[in-house]
Short mmCIF file of C-alpha atoms in Angstrom, two decimals:
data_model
loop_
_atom_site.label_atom_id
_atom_site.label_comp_id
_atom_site.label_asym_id
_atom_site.label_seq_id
_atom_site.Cartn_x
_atom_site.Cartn_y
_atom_site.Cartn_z
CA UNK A 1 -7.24 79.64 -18.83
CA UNK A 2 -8.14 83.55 -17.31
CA UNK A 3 -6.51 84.93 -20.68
CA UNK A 4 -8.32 82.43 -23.12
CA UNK A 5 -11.43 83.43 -21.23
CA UNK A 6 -10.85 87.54 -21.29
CA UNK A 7 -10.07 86.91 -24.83
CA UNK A 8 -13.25 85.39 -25.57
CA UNK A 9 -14.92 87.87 -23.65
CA UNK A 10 -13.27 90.80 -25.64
CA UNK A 11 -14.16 89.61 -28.87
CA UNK A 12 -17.48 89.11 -27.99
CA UNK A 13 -18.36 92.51 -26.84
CA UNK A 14 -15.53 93.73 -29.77
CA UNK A 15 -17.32 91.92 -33.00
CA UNK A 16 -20.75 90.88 -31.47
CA UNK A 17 -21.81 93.67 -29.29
CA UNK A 18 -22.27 91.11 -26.26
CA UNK A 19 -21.61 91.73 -23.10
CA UNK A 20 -20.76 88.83 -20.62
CA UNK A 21 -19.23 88.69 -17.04
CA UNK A 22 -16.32 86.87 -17.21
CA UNK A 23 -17.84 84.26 -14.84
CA UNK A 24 -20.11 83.73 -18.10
CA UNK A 25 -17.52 83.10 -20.62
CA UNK A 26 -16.88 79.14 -20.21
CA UNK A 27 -14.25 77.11 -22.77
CA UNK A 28 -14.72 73.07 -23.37
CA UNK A 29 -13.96 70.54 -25.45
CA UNK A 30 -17.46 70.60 -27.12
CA UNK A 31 -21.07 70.25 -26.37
CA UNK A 32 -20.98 66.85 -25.05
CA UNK A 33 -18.24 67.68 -22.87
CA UNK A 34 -20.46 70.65 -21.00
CA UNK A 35 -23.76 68.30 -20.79
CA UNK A 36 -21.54 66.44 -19.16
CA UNK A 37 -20.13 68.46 -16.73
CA UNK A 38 -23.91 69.79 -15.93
CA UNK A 39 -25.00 66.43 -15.42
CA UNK A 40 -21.68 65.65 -12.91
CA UNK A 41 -22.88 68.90 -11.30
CA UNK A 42 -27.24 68.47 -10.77
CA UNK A 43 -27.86 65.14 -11.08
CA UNK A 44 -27.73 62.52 -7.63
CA UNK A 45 -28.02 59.11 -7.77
CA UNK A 46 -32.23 58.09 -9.16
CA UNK A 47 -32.36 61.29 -10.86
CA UNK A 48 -33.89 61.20 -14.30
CA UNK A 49 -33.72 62.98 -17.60
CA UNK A 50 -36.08 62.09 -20.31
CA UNK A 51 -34.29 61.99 -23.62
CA UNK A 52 -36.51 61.80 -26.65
CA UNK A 53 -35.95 58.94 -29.56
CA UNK A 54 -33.71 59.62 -31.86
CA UNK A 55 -30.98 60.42 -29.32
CA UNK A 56 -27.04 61.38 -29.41
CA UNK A 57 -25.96 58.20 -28.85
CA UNK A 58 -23.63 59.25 -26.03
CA UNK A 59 -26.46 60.90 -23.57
CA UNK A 60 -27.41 57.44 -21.71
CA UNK A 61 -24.11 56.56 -20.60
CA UNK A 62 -23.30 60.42 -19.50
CA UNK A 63 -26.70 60.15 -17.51
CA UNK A 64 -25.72 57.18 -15.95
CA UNK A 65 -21.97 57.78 -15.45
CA UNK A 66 -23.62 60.08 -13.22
CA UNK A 67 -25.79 58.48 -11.14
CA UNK A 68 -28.92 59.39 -13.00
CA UNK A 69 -31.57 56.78 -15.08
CA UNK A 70 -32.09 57.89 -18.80
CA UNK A 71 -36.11 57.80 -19.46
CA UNK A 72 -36.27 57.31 -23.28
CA UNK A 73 -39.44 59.54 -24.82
CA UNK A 74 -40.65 56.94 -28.12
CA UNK A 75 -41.20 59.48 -30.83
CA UNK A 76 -42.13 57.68 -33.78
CA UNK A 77 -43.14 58.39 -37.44
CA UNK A 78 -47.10 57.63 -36.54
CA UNK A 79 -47.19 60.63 -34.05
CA UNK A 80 -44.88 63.00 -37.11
CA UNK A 81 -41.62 62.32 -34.95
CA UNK A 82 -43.10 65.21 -32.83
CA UNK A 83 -42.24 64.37 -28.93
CA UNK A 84 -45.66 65.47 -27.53
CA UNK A 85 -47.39 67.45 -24.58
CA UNK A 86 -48.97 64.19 -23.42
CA UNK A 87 -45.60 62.35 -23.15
CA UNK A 88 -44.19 65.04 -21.26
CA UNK A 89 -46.45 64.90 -18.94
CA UNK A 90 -46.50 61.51 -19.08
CA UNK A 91 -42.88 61.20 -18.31
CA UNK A 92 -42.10 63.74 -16.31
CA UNK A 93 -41.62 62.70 -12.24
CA UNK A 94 -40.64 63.83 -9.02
CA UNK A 95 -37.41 62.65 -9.65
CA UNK A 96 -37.07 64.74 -13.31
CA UNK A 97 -34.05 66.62 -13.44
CA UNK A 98 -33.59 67.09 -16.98
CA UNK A 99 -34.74 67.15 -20.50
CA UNK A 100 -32.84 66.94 -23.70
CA UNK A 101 -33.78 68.75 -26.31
CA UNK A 102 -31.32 67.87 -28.99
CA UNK A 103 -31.86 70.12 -32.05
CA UNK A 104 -32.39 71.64 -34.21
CA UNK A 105 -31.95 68.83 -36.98
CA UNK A 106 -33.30 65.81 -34.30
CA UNK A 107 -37.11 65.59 -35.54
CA UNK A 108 -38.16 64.75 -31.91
CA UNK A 109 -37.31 68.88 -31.51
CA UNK A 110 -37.54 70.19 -34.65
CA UNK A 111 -41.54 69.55 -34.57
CA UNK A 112 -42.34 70.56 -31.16
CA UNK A 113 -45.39 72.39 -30.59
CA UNK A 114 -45.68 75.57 -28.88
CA UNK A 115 -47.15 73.76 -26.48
CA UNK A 116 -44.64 71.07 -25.75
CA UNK A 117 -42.31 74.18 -25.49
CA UNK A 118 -44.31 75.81 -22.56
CA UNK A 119 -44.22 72.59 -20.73
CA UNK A 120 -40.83 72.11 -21.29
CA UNK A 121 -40.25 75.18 -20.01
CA UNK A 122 -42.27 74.11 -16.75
CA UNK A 123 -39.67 71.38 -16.20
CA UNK A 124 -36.64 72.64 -16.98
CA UNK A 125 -34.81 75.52 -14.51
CA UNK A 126 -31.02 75.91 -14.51
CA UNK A 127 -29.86 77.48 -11.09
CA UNK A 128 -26.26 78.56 -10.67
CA UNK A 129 -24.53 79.20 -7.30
CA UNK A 130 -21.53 81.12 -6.90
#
């Protein structure tokens, strides 16, 4: 897997002028399968992630494969689809691990106010440890 992984990290810096550490450079299945992993990794047993409506359909069961509790975010064609500041706040607890922001087609994202993007960003913090 080190060779796939220096390969990927050549090309990158080769054809798109990036520059990653190796420790950077991660291969998977897909999407779904690296949510998943970062869910196996952060979330304990209670811990929720609030998942806005319409949802991959797979996210609740990865939540709770992992010990966490999906909180599902209505938002419906009489707010513009748009998942709002108020229901962040609204939904967002001591026990909020994560939020899902599935776009850019999902309308929930798509529409999100600037606002709604500075509170996500108040929620959401990825830490790594080495």
């Amino acid at each position: 897997m080190r060779a796939l992984r220096e390969a990927v990290q050549r090309k990158l810096r080769r054809e798109n002028h990036l520059d990653y550490s190796l420790a950077s450079v991660v291969i998977a299945n897909g999407a779904k399968q690296i949510i998943f992993n970062a869910f196996a990794a952060t979330l304990n047993d209670g811990d929720e992630v609030l998942i806005p409506v319409p949802y991959w359909p797979s996210f609740p069961d990865s939540v709770r494969f992992n010990g966490g509790e999906p909180v599902f975010i209505e938002c419906g064609l009489e707010q513009g689809c748009k998942l709002t500041p108020e229901q962040l706040e609204q939904h967002i607890s001591e026990r909020t691990r994560w939020l899902i922001l599935n776009g850019p087609g999902n309308p929930a994202v798509r529409c999100m106010t600037e606002r709604s993007y500075w509170l996500w960003r108040t929620c959401c913090v990825v830490t790594r440890t080495c």
